[in-house]
Each structure stands twice: as structure tokens, then as C-alpha cells.
Amino acid sequence: KQEVTQIPAALSVPEGENLVLNCSFTDSAIYNLQWFRQDPGKGLTSLLLIQSSQREQTSGRLNASLDKSSGRSTLYIAASQPGDSATYLCAVLFGANSKLTFGKGITLSVRP
Amino acid sequence: DAGVIQSPRHEVTEMGQEVTLRCKPISGHDYLFWYRQTMMRGLELLIYFNNNVPIDDSGMPEDRFSAKMPNASFSTLKIQPSEPRDSAVYFCASSFGQYTYEQYFGPGTRLTVT
């Protein structure tokens, strides 16, 4: 069964810290991987999309990496701010015609 | 563009009643997705459409669930009859292209069935 796992479920850090959120998946033959942000009571916002041929993507203070051979992706957040507090979800497309499989997310709290 | 629009934002209904959730995708997007989110199961894809045609409804949990897309700017998800276990947040998302491009999510409809 193709699964996406995000551990831990919650994380609390002080403002200014650089942090890494992890995502693991069961099948290395993926099509692409996306990181989403979800604020309480809101929908999901796409942060970064990494195609299977890519190793990383960057947007501002965010950097996402992809290692298909180990079945892992990481989302690096530099100089975290209280406004980064949200739930971050990883989603994997295991095949071009398959469905996005979501992890359950990591709820991040950045303390002022 | 106003983004993906969903209505209602909150719905409380009694078991056995019919519930209809509505979605207006972003203009120009040719794919529309319906998801359900619960604490236990996370985010699950229920069904998706391409150019108004249902492509994959294998995620629809039971025959009580049905979805339609009569035109490019409107879709509905109907539950009849509703049950307490249907309580969840239902999201609609749209994209240009199936998965090559980003999906844009609506704010969701929080459904409570008592």
C-alpha cells in the first residue's frame, strides 16, 4: 500500500530557529511531491511542487528536497517566524494517473 | 480571480437529511477535485472531474454520496441520507492540468451531522 508518513505530528520551536519537517513515502517511483500549508479553519495552500526529476525547490525562506531512493522529502524553513505557525502537509503522486496521497501533516507552532 | 469558492462554509444537519455542498472552481481550470478531511483519516480524495466529466470516483465512500459538474463553473457534492460519520470538512480544489500544476483549494465546508 502506498503511504505518506509525517512524524512528528506536532512541533514547537522558538522564533528564529531553522527547522526541518520530514515526509517519508513507501514507493520510490513517484511522479511528483507537493508541500502544502493549512491554517486553522482554512483550505490548503500549495507551497512547493517537486517533480520526480528534481532534487529540490526553493521559495523565499522555504526549501524542499526530494530523495526518491530513500523515500524522503524535507521542508526546510529558515529563520522561523510566528506567522509560520500552521499545519504542513506533504502529498505524493505515485503515478501520473493516480491520486495525490496526503500525509496527516505536522502542526508547527513558532513561539515569539 | 476570487479563488475557489465553496458554500456553505458551515452546515449542521440531522441524520437522514440530504446535504448539498457547492463549489465554484477558478475560471479556466479544467480539473476539479472533492476531498474530505477528518482527524482520523486525514485528507482523502473522493472524486475528480476533467472538463466536467467524472474521471475517478473510487474514493466516494458509499452510494449515499454523489457528485455532479453540470458546467465548468459549478460542481455539487450531495450526501443522501446523511449520517453522523459523514461529519468532516469537505474541500473542493481546482487546477489547470491534473497534477503537473498546483491545486488551489477552497476554504472548505465544515459538515456536522447530529
PDB file of C-alpha atoms in Angstrom:
ATOM      1  CA  LYS A   1       0.000   0.000   0.000  1.00  0.00           C
ATOM      2  CA  GLN A   2       1.336   3.430  -0.927  1.00  0.00           C
ATOM      3  CA  GLU A   3       1.520   5.623   2.121  1.00  0.00           C
ATOM      4  CA  VAL A   4       2.861   9.006   3.174  1.00  0.00           C
ATOM      5  CA  THR A   5       4.049   9.475   6.739  1.00  0.00           C
ATOM      6  CA  GLN A   6       4.847  12.663   8.592  1.00  0.00           C
ATOM      7  CA  ILE A   7       6.464  12.449  12.017  1.00  0.00           C
ATOM      8  CA  PRO A   8       6.176  14.072  14.499  1.00  0.00           C
ATOM      9  CA  ALA A   9       2.554  15.158  14.404  1.00  0.00           C
ATOM     10  CA  ALA A  10       3.369  18.400  16.202  1.00  0.00           C
ATOM     11  CA  LEU A  11       6.402  20.572  16.709  1.00  0.00           C
ATOM     12  CA  SER A  12       7.041  23.698  18.800  1.00  0.00           C
ATOM     13  CA  VAL A  13      10.107  25.885  18.282  1.00  0.00           C
ATOM     14  CA  PRO A  14      11.262  29.352  19.357  1.00  0.00           C
ATOM     15  CA  GLU A  15      11.197  32.177  16.855  1.00  0.00           C
ATOM     16  CA  GLY A  16      14.307  32.472  14.702  1.00  0.00           C
ATOM     17  CA  GLU A  17      15.153  28.803  14.675  1.00  0.00           C
ATOM     18  CA  ASN A  18      15.877  26.978  11.425  1.00  0.00           C
ATOM     19  CA  LEU A  19      13.822  23.833  11.237  1.00  0.00           C
ATOM     20  CA  VAL A  20      13.225  20.756   9.119  1.00  0.00           C
ATOM     21  CA  LEU A  21       9.918  18.977   8.571  1.00  0.00           C
ATOM     22  CA  ASN A  22      10.122  15.396   7.378  1.00  0.00           C
ATOM     23  CA  CYS A  23       7.992  13.374   4.988  1.00  0.00           C
ATOM     24  CA  SER A  24       8.506   9.712   4.084  1.00  0.00           C
ATOM     25  CA  PHE A  25       6.792   7.662   1.405  1.00  0.00           C
ATOM     26  CA  THR A  26       6.658   3.968   0.655  1.00  0.00           C
ATOM     27  CA  ASP A  27       7.325   3.826  -3.104  1.00  0.00           C
ATOM     28  CA  SER A  28      10.364   5.433  -4.713  1.00  0.00           C
ATOM     29  CA  ALA A  29       8.729   5.559  -8.164  1.00  0.00           C
ATOM     30  CA  ILE A  30       6.875   8.787  -7.587  1.00  0.00           C
ATOM     31  CA  TYR A  31       5.673  11.292 -10.176  1.00  0.00           C
ATOM     32  CA  ASN A  32       5.904  14.402  -8.007  1.00  0.00           C
ATOM     33  CA  LEU A  33       5.622  15.634  -4.425  1.00  0.00           C
ATOM     34  CA  GLN A  34       3.985  18.752  -3.014  1.00  0.00           C
ATOM     35  CA  TRP A  35       4.168  20.571   0.277  1.00  0.00           C
ATOM     36  CA  PHE A  36       1.042  22.393   1.439  1.00  0.00           C
ATOM     37  CA  ARG A  37       0.292  24.739   4.305  1.00  0.00           C
ATOM     38  CA  GLN A  38      -3.033  24.738   6.118  1.00  0.00           C
ATOM     39  CA  ASP A  39      -4.072  27.446   8.556  1.00  0.00           C
ATOM     40  CA  PRO A  40      -6.798  26.681  11.121  1.00  0.00           C
ATOM     41  CA  GLY A  41     -10.237  26.736   9.528  1.00  0.00           C
ATOM     42  CA  LYS A  42      -8.798  27.335   6.080  1.00  0.00           C
ATOM     43  CA  GLY A  43      -8.063  25.381   2.943  1.00  0.00           C
ATOM     44  CA  LEU A  44      -4.659  24.229   1.770  1.00  0.00           C
ATOM     45  CA  THR A  45      -2.140  26.475   0.081  1.00  0.00           C
ATOM     46  CA  SER A  46       0.478  24.905  -2.160  1.00  0.00           C
ATOM     47  CA  LEU A  47       3.993  25.899  -1.105  1.00  0.00           C
ATOM     48  CA  LEU A  48       6.323  23.912  -3.328  1.00  0.00           C
ATOM     49  CA  LEU A  49       5.979  21.281  -6.033  1.00  0.00           C
ATOM     50  CA  ILE A  50       8.924  18.991  -6.817  1.00  0.00           C
ATOM     51  CA  GLN A  51       8.849  16.894  -9.965  1.00  0.00           C
ATOM     52  CA  SER A  52      10.426  13.432  -9.809  1.00  0.00           C
ATOM     53  CA  SER A  53      13.362  14.608 -11.914  1.00  0.00           C
ATOM     54  CA  GLN A  54      14.181  17.424  -9.480  1.00  0.00           C
ATOM     55  CA  ARG A  55      16.167  17.313  -6.235  1.00  0.00           C
ATOM     56  CA  GLU A  56      14.897  20.499  -4.621  1.00  0.00           C
ATOM     57  CA  GLN A  57      12.770  23.603  -4.933  1.00  0.00           C
ATOM     58  CA  THR A  58      13.106  26.928  -3.158  1.00  0.00           C
ATOM     59  CA  SER A  59      10.697  29.740  -2.417  1.00  0.00           C
ATOM     60  CA  GLY A  60      11.816  32.508  -0.120  1.00  0.00           C
ATOM     61  CA  ARG A  61      12.701  31.043   3.276  1.00  0.00           C
ATOM     62  CA  LEU A  62      11.409  27.624   2.252  1.00  0.00           C
ATOM     63  CA  ASN A  63      13.437  24.865   0.646  1.00  0.00           C
ATOM     64  CA  ALA A  64      12.080  21.419  -0.150  1.00  0.00           C
ATOM     65  CA  SER A  65      14.302  18.491  -1.062  1.00  0.00           C
ATOM     66  CA  LEU A  66      13.473  15.127  -2.568  1.00  0.00           C
ATOM     67  CA  ASP A  67      15.398  11.872  -2.209  1.00  0.00           C
ATOM     68  CA  LYS A  68      13.471   9.200  -4.051  1.00  0.00           C
ATOM     69  CA  SER A  69      15.917   6.397  -3.300  1.00  0.00           C
ATOM     70  CA  SER A  70      15.384   6.777   0.428  1.00  0.00           C
ATOM     71  CA  GLY A  71      11.708   7.664   0.112  1.00  0.00           C
ATOM     72  CA  ARG A  72      12.097  11.000   1.860  1.00  0.00           C
ATOM     73  CA  SER A  73      11.412  14.680   1.439  1.00  0.00           C
ATOM     74  CA  THR A  74      12.238  17.505   3.796  1.00  0.00           C
ATOM     75  CA  LEU A  75      10.853  21.016   4.071  1.00  0.00           C
ATOM     76  CA  TYR A  76      13.426  23.412   5.469  1.00  0.00           C
ATOM     77  CA  ILE A  77      12.177  26.672   6.989  1.00  0.00           C
ATOM     78  CA  ALA A  78      14.846  29.269   7.654  1.00  0.00           C
ATOM     79  CA  ALA A  79      14.607  31.819  10.440  1.00  0.00           C
ATOM     80  CA  SER A  80      11.154  30.721  11.570  1.00  0.00           C
ATOM     81  CA  GLN A  81       8.553  33.350  12.496  1.00  0.00           C
ATOM     82  CA  PRO A  82       5.301  33.167  14.494  1.00  0.00           C
ATOM     83  CA  GLY A  83       3.466  33.627  11.188  1.00  0.00           C
ATOM     84  CA  ASP A  84       4.845  30.274  10.059  1.00  0.00           C
ATOM     85  CA  SER A  85       2.642  28.553  12.645  1.00  0.00           C
ATOM     86  CA  ALA A  86       0.326  26.238  10.701  1.00  0.00           C
ATOM     87  CA  THR A  87      -0.061  22.619   9.675  1.00  0.00           C
ATOM     88  CA  TYR A  88       2.243  21.471   6.895  1.00  0.00           C
ATOM     89  CA  LEU A  89       1.140  18.586   4.703  1.00  0.00           C
ATOM     90  CA  CYS A  90       3.165  16.520   2.300  1.00  0.00           C
ATOM     91  CA  ALA A  91       1.378  14.948  -0.684  1.00  0.00           C
ATOM     92  CA  VAL A  92       2.768  12.418  -3.136  1.00  0.00           C
ATOM     93  CA  LEU A  93       1.618  11.498  -6.610  1.00  0.00           C
ATOM     94  CA  PHE A  94       2.729   7.892  -7.025  1.00  0.00           C
ATOM     95  CA  GLY A  95       1.879   7.758 -10.723  1.00  0.00           C
ATOM     96  CA  ALA A  96       0.889  10.167 -13.460  1.00  0.00           C
ATOM     97  CA  ASN A  97      -2.716   8.956 -13.408  1.00  0.00           C
ATOM     98  CA  SER A  98      -3.034   8.241  -9.715  1.00  0.00           C
ATOM     99  CA  LYS A  99      -4.381  10.307  -6.846  1.00  0.00           C
ATOM    100  CA  LEU A 100      -2.476  12.579  -4.527  1.00  0.00           C
ATOM    101  CA  THR A 101      -1.793  10.713  -1.282  1.00  0.00           C
ATOM    102  CA  PHE A 102      -1.529  13.050   1.687  1.00  0.00           C
ATOM    103  CA  GLY A 103       0.318  12.677   4.949  1.00  0.00           C
ATOM    104  CA  LYS A 104      -1.579  13.678   8.079  1.00  0.00           C
ATOM    105  CA  GLY A 105       0.510  16.779   8.492  1.00  0.00           C
ATOM    106  CA  ILE A 106       2.809  18.344  11.057  1.00  0.00           C
ATOM    107  CA  THR A 107       1.348  21.117  13.203  1.00  0.00           C
ATOM    108  CA  LEU A 108       4.053  23.708  13.734  1.00  0.00           C
ATOM    109  CA  SER A 109       3.978  26.310  16.474  1.00  0.00           C
ATOM    110  CA  VAL A 110       6.612  29.047  16.443  1.00  0.00           C
ATOM    111  CA  ARG A 111       6.834  30.753  19.832  1.00  0.00           C
ATOM    112  CA  PRO A 112       7.631  34.511  19.934  1.00  0.00           C
TER     113      PRO A 112
ATOM    114  CA  ASP B   1      -9.874  35.823  -9.540  1.00  0.00           C
ATOM    115  CA  ALA B   2     -11.589  35.186  -6.215  1.00  0.00           C
ATOM    116  CA  GLY B   3     -10.139  31.703  -5.894  1.00  0.00           C
ATOM    117  CA  VAL B   4     -12.139  28.541  -5.363  1.00  0.00           C
ATOM    118  CA  ILE B   5     -15.472  29.350  -3.742  1.00  0.00           C
ATOM    119  CA  GLN B   6     -17.371  26.897  -1.572  1.00  0.00           C
ATOM    120  CA  SER B   7     -20.749  27.165   0.079  1.00  0.00           C
ATOM    121  CA  PRO B   8     -21.971  26.865   2.684  1.00  0.00           C
ATOM    122  CA  ARG B   9     -18.968  27.309   4.989  1.00  0.00           C
ATOM    123  CA  HIS B  10     -20.720  25.506   7.804  1.00  0.00           C
ATOM    124  CA  GLU B  11     -23.602  23.047   7.704  1.00  0.00           C
ATOM    125  CA  VAL B  12     -25.316  21.400  10.633  1.00  0.00           C
ATOM    126  CA  THR B  13     -27.977  18.852   9.842  1.00  0.00           C
ATOM    127  CA  GLU B  14     -29.763  15.921  11.376  1.00  0.00           C
ATOM    128  CA  MET B  15     -29.111  12.335  10.480  1.00  0.00           C
ATOM    129  CA  GLY B  16     -31.147  11.248   7.484  1.00  0.00           C
ATOM    130  CA  GLN B  17     -31.324  14.661   5.871  1.00  0.00           C
ATOM    131  CA  GLU B  18     -29.975  15.481   2.436  1.00  0.00           C
ATOM    132  CA  VAL B  19     -26.903  17.707   2.275  1.00  0.00           C
ATOM    133  CA  THR B  20     -25.646  19.546  -0.813  1.00  0.00           C
ATOM    134  CA  LEU B  21     -22.230  21.179  -0.910  1.00  0.00           C
ATOM    135  CA  ARG B  22     -21.344  23.596  -3.682  1.00  0.00           C
ATOM    136  CA  CYS B  23     -18.141  24.621  -5.417  1.00  0.00           C
ATOM    137  CA  LYS B  24     -17.127  27.201  -7.993  1.00  0.00           C
ATOM    138  CA  PRO B  25     -13.638  26.483  -9.367  1.00  0.00           C
ATOM    139  CA  ILE B  26     -11.158  29.032 -10.629  1.00  0.00           C
ATOM    140  CA  SER B  27     -12.050  30.174 -14.121  1.00  0.00           C
ATOM    141  CA  GLY B  28     -10.005  28.361 -16.760  1.00  0.00           C
ATOM    142  CA  HIS B  29      -9.126  25.379 -14.613  1.00  0.00           C
ATOM    143  CA  ASP B  30     -10.040  22.087 -16.243  1.00  0.00           C
ATOM    144  CA  TYR B  31      -9.734  19.787 -13.226  1.00  0.00           C
ATOM    145  CA  LEU B  32     -11.909  19.807 -10.130  1.00  0.00           C
ATOM    146  CA  PHE B  33     -11.360  17.675  -7.039  1.00  0.00           C
ATOM    147  CA  TRP B  34     -13.522  16.931  -3.989  1.00  0.00           C
ATOM    148  CA  TYR B  35     -11.702  15.958  -0.771  1.00  0.00           C
ATOM    149  CA  ARG B  36     -12.782  15.053   2.732  1.00  0.00           C
ATOM    150  CA  GLN B  37     -10.673  15.743   5.822  1.00  0.00           C
ATOM    151  CA  THR B  38     -11.075  14.108   9.223  1.00  0.00           C
ATOM    152  CA  MET B  39      -8.776  13.775  12.192  1.00  0.00           C
ATOM    153  CA  MET B  40      -8.729  10.004  11.919  1.00  0.00           C
ATOM    154  CA  ARG B  41      -8.188   9.567   8.185  1.00  0.00           C
ATOM    155  CA  GLY B  42      -6.597  12.863   7.178  1.00  0.00           C
ATOM    156  CA  LEU B  43      -7.280  14.220   3.694  1.00  0.00           C
ATOM    157  CA  GLU B  44      -8.887  11.825   1.213  1.00  0.00           C
ATOM    158  CA  LEU B  45      -9.789  12.331  -2.430  1.00  0.00           C
ATOM    159  CA  LEU B  46     -13.431  11.498  -3.080  1.00  0.00           C
ATOM    160  CA  ILE B  47     -13.813  12.204  -6.796  1.00  0.00           C
ATOM    161  CA  TYR B  48     -12.343  14.336  -9.543  1.00  0.00           C
ATOM    162  CA  PHE B  49     -13.562  15.756 -12.838  1.00  0.00           C
ATOM    163  CA  ASN B  50     -11.800  16.706 -16.049  1.00  0.00           C
ATOM    164  CA  ASN B  51     -13.652  19.102 -18.333  1.00  0.00           C
ATOM    165  CA  ASN B  52     -16.843  18.437 -16.342  1.00  0.00           C
ATOM    166  CA  VAL B  53     -16.596  14.649 -16.758  1.00  0.00           C
ATOM    167  CA  PRO B  54     -16.095  12.435 -13.677  1.00  0.00           C
ATOM    168  CA  ILE B  55     -12.823  10.569 -14.099  1.00  0.00           C
ATOM    169  CA  ASP B  56     -12.328   8.668 -10.857  1.00  0.00           C
ATOM    170  CA  ASP B  57     -14.955   8.272  -8.154  1.00  0.00           C
ATOM    171  CA  SER B  58     -13.342   5.328  -6.404  1.00  0.00           C
ATOM    172  CA  GLY B  59     -12.884   7.420  -3.283  1.00  0.00           C
ATOM    173  CA  MET B  60     -16.595   8.028  -2.830  1.00  0.00           C
ATOM    174  CA  PRO B  61     -17.341   6.077   0.336  1.00  0.00           C
ATOM    175  CA  GLU B  62     -20.853   4.852  -0.407  1.00  0.00           C
ATOM    176  CA  ASP B  63     -23.776   5.186  -2.760  1.00  0.00           C
ATOM    177  CA  ARG B  64     -25.118   7.841  -0.440  1.00  0.00           C
ATOM    178  CA  PHE B  65     -22.518  10.173  -1.938  1.00  0.00           C
ATOM    179  CA  SER B  66     -22.893  11.637  -5.417  1.00  0.00           C
ATOM    180  CA  ALA B  67     -21.207  14.473  -7.291  1.00  0.00           C
ATOM    181  CA  LYS B  68     -22.051  16.410 -10.411  1.00  0.00           C
ATOM    182  CA  MET B  69     -20.438  19.058 -12.544  1.00  0.00           C
ATOM    183  CA  PRO B  70     -23.084  20.447 -14.909  1.00  0.00           C
ATOM    184  CA  ASN B  71     -20.734  23.103 -16.298  1.00  0.00           C
ATOM    185  CA  ALA B  72     -17.193  24.386 -15.997  1.00  0.00           C
ATOM    186  CA  SER B  73     -18.035  26.828 -13.231  1.00  0.00           C
ATOM    187  CA  PHE B  74     -20.093  24.736 -10.822  1.00  0.00           C
ATOM    188  CA  SER B  75     -19.996  21.426  -9.007  1.00  0.00           C
ATOM    189  CA  THR B  76     -22.026  19.826  -6.229  1.00  0.00           C
ATOM    190  CA  LEU B  77     -21.400  17.046  -3.746  1.00  0.00           C
ATOM    191  CA  LYS B  78     -24.556  15.522  -2.339  1.00  0.00           C
ATOM    192  CA  ILE B  79     -24.991  13.195   0.610  1.00  0.00           C
ATOM    193  CA  GLN B  80     -28.349  11.472   0.962  1.00  0.00           C
ATOM    194  CA  PRO B  81     -29.173  10.351   3.560  1.00  0.00           C
ATOM    195  CA  SER B  82     -26.540  11.876   5.814  1.00  0.00           C
ATOM    196  CA  GLU B  83     -25.083  10.021   8.802  1.00  0.00           C
ATOM    197  CA  PRO B  84     -23.070  11.217  11.823  1.00  0.00           C
ATOM    198  CA  ARG B  85     -19.919   9.555  10.437  1.00  0.00           C
ATOM    199  CA  ASP B  86     -20.096  11.895   7.444  1.00  0.00           C
ATOM    200  CA  SER B  87     -19.133  14.771   9.735  1.00  0.00           C
ATOM    201  CA  ALA B  88     -15.919  16.238   8.318  1.00  0.00           C
ATOM    202  CA  VAL B  89     -14.525  19.189   6.415  1.00  0.00           C
ATOM    203  CA  TYR B  90     -15.130  18.881   2.687  1.00  0.00           C
ATOM    204  CA  PHE B  91     -12.760  20.691   0.344  1.00  0.00           C
ATOM    205  CA  CYS B  92     -13.041  21.479  -3.310  1.00  0.00           C
ATOM    206  CA  ALA B  93      -9.885  22.154  -5.319  1.00  0.00           C
ATOM    207  CA  SER B  94      -9.194  23.013  -8.925  1.00  0.00           C
ATOM    208  CA  SER B  95      -6.169  23.018 -11.183  1.00  0.00           C
ATOM    209  CA  PHE B  96      -5.029  23.565 -14.722  1.00  0.00           C
ATOM    210  CA  GLY B  97      -3.815  20.124 -15.657  1.00  0.00           C
ATOM    211  CA  GLN B  98      -4.166  17.072 -13.447  1.00  0.00           C
ATOM    212  CA  TYR B  99      -1.142  17.182 -11.239  1.00  0.00           C
ATOM    213  CA  THR B 100       1.629  18.910 -13.148  1.00  0.00           C
ATOM    214  CA  TYR B 101       0.445  22.216 -11.775  1.00  0.00           C
ATOM    215  CA  GLU B 102      -0.623  23.322  -8.337  1.00  0.00           C
ATOM    216  CA  GLN B 103      -4.019  22.574  -6.923  1.00  0.00           C
ATOM    217  CA  TYR B 104      -5.910  25.533  -5.472  1.00  0.00           C
ATOM    218  CA  PHE B 105      -8.131  24.713  -2.539  1.00  0.00           C
ATOM    219  CA  GLY B 106     -11.320  26.362  -1.392  1.00  0.00           C
ATOM    220  CA  PRO B 107     -11.895  27.261   2.271  1.00  0.00           C
ATOM    221  CA  GLY B 108     -13.905  24.104   2.894  1.00  0.00           C
ATOM    222  CA  THR B 109     -17.343  23.272   4.232  1.00  0.00           C
ATOM    223  CA  ARG B 110     -17.484  22.016   7.806  1.00  0.00           C
ATOM    224  CA  LEU B 111     -20.316  19.480   7.967  1.00  0.00           C
ATOM    225  CA  THR B 112     -21.779  18.305  11.254  1.00  0.00           C
ATOM    226  CA  VAL B 113     -24.413  15.589  11.205  1.00  0.00           C
ATOM    227  CA  THR B 114     -26.186  15.082  14.534  1.00  0.00           C
TER     228      THR B 114
END
